[in-house]
One Martini backbone bead per residue (centre of mass of N, CA, C, O) as a GRO file, in nm:
protein
  214
    1UNK     BB    1   2.885  -0.701  -2.148
    2UNK     BB    2   3.107  -0.649  -1.925
    3UNK     BB    3   3.253  -0.443  -1.786
    4UNK     BB    4   3.517  -0.272  -1.791
    5UNK     BB    5   3.784  -0.158  -1.605
    6UNK     BB    6   3.771   0.151  -1.755
    7UNK     BB    7   3.529   0.218  -1.716
    8UNK     BB    8   3.257   0.372  -1.587
    9UNK     BB    9   3.149   0.402  -1.263
   10UNK     BB   10   2.891   0.166  -1.191
   11UNK     BB   11   2.647   0.174  -0.913
   12UNK     BB   12   2.397  -0.077  -0.759
   13UNK     BB   13   2.137  -0.054  -0.600
   14UNK     BB   14   1.878  -0.155  -0.389
   15UNK     BB   15   1.606  -0.041  -0.176
   16UNK     BB   16   1.498  -0.289  -0.016
   17UNK     BB   17   1.713  -0.345   0.296
   18UNK     BB   18   1.939  -0.154   0.191
   19UNK     BB   19   1.903   0.153   0.192
   20UNK     BB   20   1.586   0.126   0.301
   21UNK     BB   21   1.343   0.078   0.553
   22UNK     BB   22   1.007  -0.037   0.499
   23UNK     BB   23   0.873  -0.194   0.650
   24UNK     BB   24   0.650  -0.010   0.859
   25UNK     BB   25   0.472   0.085   0.558
   26UNK     BB   26   0.418  -0.162   0.459
   27UNK     BB   27   0.260  -0.253   0.678
   28UNK     BB   28   0.061  -0.018   0.701
   29UNK     BB   29  -0.033  -0.099   0.396
   30UNK     BB   30  -0.154  -0.342   0.472
   31UNK     BB   31  -0.349  -0.314   0.729
   32UNK     BB   32  -0.527  -0.128   0.548
   33UNK     BB   33  -0.601  -0.325   0.293
   34UNK     BB   34  -0.745  -0.504   0.484
   35UNK     BB   35  -0.942  -0.336   0.617
   36UNK     BB   36  -1.071  -0.266   0.295
   37UNK     BB   37  -1.135  -0.561   0.204
   38UNK     BB   38  -1.111  -0.797   0.463
   39UNK     BB   39  -0.847  -0.949   0.416
   40UNK     BB   40  -0.619  -1.132   0.518
   41UNK     BB   41  -0.300  -0.987   0.621
   42UNK     BB   42   0.035  -1.055   0.732
   43UNK     BB   43   0.253  -0.838   0.799
   44UNK     BB   44   0.479  -0.992   0.969
   45UNK     BB   45   0.540  -1.154   0.760
   46UNK     BB   46   0.548  -0.988   0.489
   47UNK     BB   47   0.825  -0.849   0.607
   48UNK     BB   48   1.034  -1.125   0.590
   49UNK     BB   49   1.037  -1.107   0.250
   50UNK     BB   50   1.143  -0.918   0.091
   51UNK     BB   51   1.138  -0.868  -0.319
   52UNK     BB   52   0.943  -0.970  -0.434
   53UNK     BB   53   0.659  -0.902  -0.652
   54UNK     BB   54   0.343  -0.774  -0.538
   55UNK     BB   55   0.214  -1.019  -0.649
   56UNK     BB   56   0.348  -1.251  -0.529
   57UNK     BB   57   0.237  -1.168  -0.235
   58UNK     BB   58  -0.081  -1.157  -0.271
   59UNK     BB   59  -0.127  -1.402  -0.378
   60UNK     BB   60  -0.199  -1.543  -0.100
   61UNK     BB   61  -0.450  -1.355  -0.028
   62UNK     BB   62  -0.553  -1.350  -0.331
   63UNK     BB   63  -0.763  -1.366  -0.586
   64UNK     BB   64  -0.750  -1.392  -0.928
   65UNK     BB   65  -0.978  -1.185  -0.957
   66UNK     BB   66  -0.838  -0.948  -0.722
   67UNK     BB   67  -0.527  -0.903  -0.743
   68UNK     BB   68  -0.497  -0.630  -0.909
   69UNK     BB   69  -0.669  -0.450  -0.753
   70UNK     BB   70  -0.489  -0.482  -0.496
   71UNK     BB   71  -0.237  -0.369  -0.624
   72UNK     BB   72  -0.322  -0.064  -0.703
   73UNK     BB   73  -0.445  -0.018  -0.389
   74UNK     BB   74  -0.167  -0.035  -0.285
   75UNK     BB   75  -0.038   0.192  -0.457
   76UNK     BB   76  -0.194   0.415  -0.327
   77UNK     BB   77  -0.177   0.406  -0.030
   78UNK     BB   78   0.155   0.394   0.009
   79UNK     BB   79   0.133   0.721  -0.029
   80UNK     BB   80  -0.012   0.757   0.272
   81UNK     BB   81   0.197   0.525   0.464
   82UNK     BB   82   0.508   0.499   0.369
   83UNK     BB   83   0.713   0.724   0.384
   84UNK     BB   84   0.740   0.820   0.690
   85UNK     BB   85   0.844   0.554   0.855
   86UNK     BB   86   1.097   0.598   0.674
   87UNK     BB   87   1.437   0.474   0.689
   88UNK     BB   88   1.769   0.488   0.632
   89UNK     BB   89   2.009   0.302   0.639
   90UNK     BB   90   2.294   0.238   0.795
   91UNK     BB   91   2.528   0.424   0.507
   92UNK     BB   92   2.361   0.507   0.287
   93UNK     BB   93   2.464   0.765   0.192
   94UNK     BB   94   2.788   0.709   0.205
   95UNK     BB   95   2.745   0.516  -0.029
   96UNK     BB   96   2.685   0.691  -0.218
   97UNK     BB   97   2.886   0.912  -0.217
   98UNK     BB   98   3.147   0.712  -0.250
   99UNK     BB   99   3.078   0.704  -0.543
  100UNK     BB  100   3.108   0.974  -0.637
  101UNK     BB  101   3.415   1.016  -0.509
  102UNK     BB  102   3.463   0.838  -0.806
  103UNK     BB  103   3.308   0.904  -1.018
  104UNK     BB  104   3.012   0.812  -1.029
  105UNK     BB  105   2.763   0.624  -1.038
  106UNK     BB  106   2.416   0.545  -0.978
  107UNK     BB  107   2.178   0.274  -0.962
  108UNK     BB  108   1.834   0.199  -0.912
  109UNK     BB  109   1.739  -0.134  -0.854
  110UNK     BB  110   1.374  -0.279  -0.832
  111UNK     BB  111   1.084  -0.422  -0.713
  112UNK     BB  112   0.965  -0.120  -0.695
  113UNK     BB  113   0.715   0.127  -0.838
  114UNK     BB  114   0.906   0.356  -0.959
  115UNK     BB  115   0.731   0.598  -0.839
  116UNK     BB  116   0.733   0.512  -0.526
  117UNK     BB  117   1.062   0.491  -0.543
  118UNK     BB  118   1.117   0.808  -0.606
  119UNK     BB  119   0.967   0.897  -0.324
  120UNK     BB  120   1.152   0.754  -0.142
  121UNK     BB  121   1.432   0.900  -0.216
  122UNK     BB  122   1.273   1.215  -0.181
  123UNK     BB  123   1.222   1.174   0.126
  124UNK     BB  124   1.577   1.052   0.196
  125UNK     BB  125   1.753   1.239  -0.015
  126UNK     BB  126   1.826   1.040  -0.218
  127UNK     BB  127   2.027   1.004  -0.531
  128UNK     BB  128   2.000   0.931  -0.855
  129UNK     BB  129   2.076   0.870  -1.180
  130UNK     BB  130   1.888   0.619  -1.180
  131UNK     BB  131   1.600   0.434  -1.230
  132UNK     BB  132   1.448   0.102  -1.200
  133UNK     BB  133   1.171  -0.076  -1.159
  134UNK     BB  134   0.984  -0.382  -1.154
  135UNK     BB  135   1.214  -0.606  -1.072
  136UNK     BB  136   1.365  -0.913  -1.123
  137UNK     BB  137   1.655  -1.080  -1.090
  138UNK     BB  138   1.711  -1.084  -1.417
  139UNK     BB  139   1.601  -0.794  -1.457
  140UNK     BB  140   1.833  -0.675  -1.306
  141UNK     BB  141   2.022  -0.744  -1.483
  142UNK     BB  142   1.954  -0.605  -1.738
  143UNK     BB  143   1.974  -0.332  -1.615
  144UNK     BB  144   2.287  -0.330  -1.516
  145UNK     BB  145   2.387  -0.352  -1.809
  146UNK     BB  146   2.236  -0.078  -1.960
  147UNK     BB  147   2.412   0.115  -1.714
  148UNK     BB  148   2.706  -0.033  -1.642
  149UNK     BB  149   2.740  -0.186  -1.414
  150UNK     BB  150   2.997  -0.357  -1.158
  151UNK     BB  151   2.807  -0.296  -0.925
  152UNK     BB  152   2.570  -0.487  -0.671
  153UNK     BB  153   2.339  -0.419  -0.447
  154UNK     BB  154   2.194  -0.614  -0.176
  155UNK     BB  155   1.939  -0.887   0.033
  156UNK     BB  156   1.913  -1.077  -0.187
  157UNK     BB  157   1.862  -1.390  -0.365
  158UNK     BB  158   1.810  -1.215  -0.627
  159UNK     BB  159   2.047  -0.979  -0.633
  160UNK     BB  160   2.232  -1.179  -0.721
  161UNK     BB  161   2.137  -1.295  -0.958
  162UNK     BB  162   2.123  -0.997  -1.107
  163UNK     BB  163   2.463  -0.967  -1.096
  164UNK     BB  164   2.542  -1.183  -1.243
  165UNK     BB  165   2.423  -1.214  -1.490
  166UNK     BB  166   2.549  -0.910  -1.564
  167UNK     BB  167   2.883  -0.934  -1.440
  168UNK     BB  168   2.882  -0.824  -1.158
  169UNK     BB  169   2.931  -0.766  -0.856
  170UNK     BB  170   2.843  -0.937  -0.574
  171UNK     BB  171   2.677  -0.736  -0.291
  172UNK     BB  172   2.585  -0.835   0.036
  173UNK     BB  173   2.370  -0.763   0.246
  174UNK     BB  174   2.247  -0.844   0.603
  175UNK     BB  175   1.972  -0.646   0.645
  176UNK     BB  176   1.752  -0.885   0.565
  177UNK     BB  177   1.677  -1.226   0.513
  178UNK     BB  178   1.957  -1.274   0.509
  179UNK     BB  179   2.272  -1.422   0.548
  180UNK     BB  180   2.566  -1.468   0.462
  181UNK     BB  181   2.572  -1.753   0.373
  182UNK     BB  182   2.340  -1.731   0.174
  183UNK     BB  183   2.470  -1.512  -0.026
  184UNK     BB  184   2.735  -1.704  -0.076
  185UNK     BB  185   2.563  -1.947  -0.207
  186UNK     BB  186   2.457  -1.725  -0.415
  187UNK     BB  187   2.735  -1.593  -0.530
  188UNK     BB  188   2.867  -1.344  -0.356
  189UNK     BB  189   3.133  -1.185  -0.317
  190UNK     BB  190   3.021  -1.020  -0.090
  191UNK     BB  191   2.979  -0.989   0.249
  192UNK     BB  192   2.783  -0.717   0.418
  193UNK     BB  193   2.657  -0.596   0.708
  194UNK     BB  194   2.653  -0.309   0.570
  195UNK     BB  195   2.679   0.025   0.453
  196UNK     BB  196   2.936   0.126   0.622
  197UNK     BB  197   3.119  -0.085   0.442
  198UNK     BB  198   3.144   0.011   0.177
  199UNK     BB  199   3.380   0.240   0.110
  200UNK     BB  200   3.574   0.069   0.190
  201UNK     BB  201   3.543  -0.169  -0.025
  202UNK     BB  202   3.552   0.045  -0.263
  203UNK     BB  203   3.845   0.098  -0.245
  204UNK     BB  204   3.952  -0.159  -0.267
  205UNK     BB  205   3.857  -0.254  -0.541
  206UNK     BB  206   3.964  -0.023  -0.715
  207UNK     BB  207   4.240  -0.053  -0.668
  208UNK     BB  208   4.255  -0.344  -0.780
  209UNK     BB  209   4.141  -0.245  -1.057
  210UNK     BB  210   4.406  -0.048  -1.094
  211UNK     BB  211   4.626  -0.296  -1.064
  212UNK     BB  212   4.535  -0.499  -1.270
  213UNK     BB  213   4.559  -0.303  -1.517
  214UNK     BB  214   4.912  -0.229  -1.471
   0.00000   0.00000   0.00000
């Protein structure tokens, strides 16, 4: 069941292009993988469509018999090439702090390989109370339900699907591949330009929740 209005606050966040701009590091990792394997990969194209699982992207470039090896090698290379160029998106730290200011918990629910996602958070100085990786769309919703998240923030249509699946408020941020109209059409309850708008939105959302209960 969706969280009740008086349940403890837990807010879920996506990682790539929601909390962090991972495009430079992902681009660099794909470039090294391409050079190492001799397989052409258009890294500039890849970073315009972040969100779905890694294996789905690599399937566009590698034959089936080489796919798992490419996934494994990408994840190894990622640790050497992806963290240094990655930066927190504007408002990311303030958004996490806003949740905590209201006594809430932060759950990062991401499609990224979980060990690398954890290193990303450490590198960026972002602390999550819970982290679950290797999930996409409705499977993100399952994790949101498990952690009692009443709000999920993400930049991708798959994030909106996950929030809807969990019965959570779907907050879209237009910092990824989709604009406000597309996120709203996919079922977002609200779309923010970016996380800089999130603390004010959260305060208003929680005030409305309390008012509704009273």
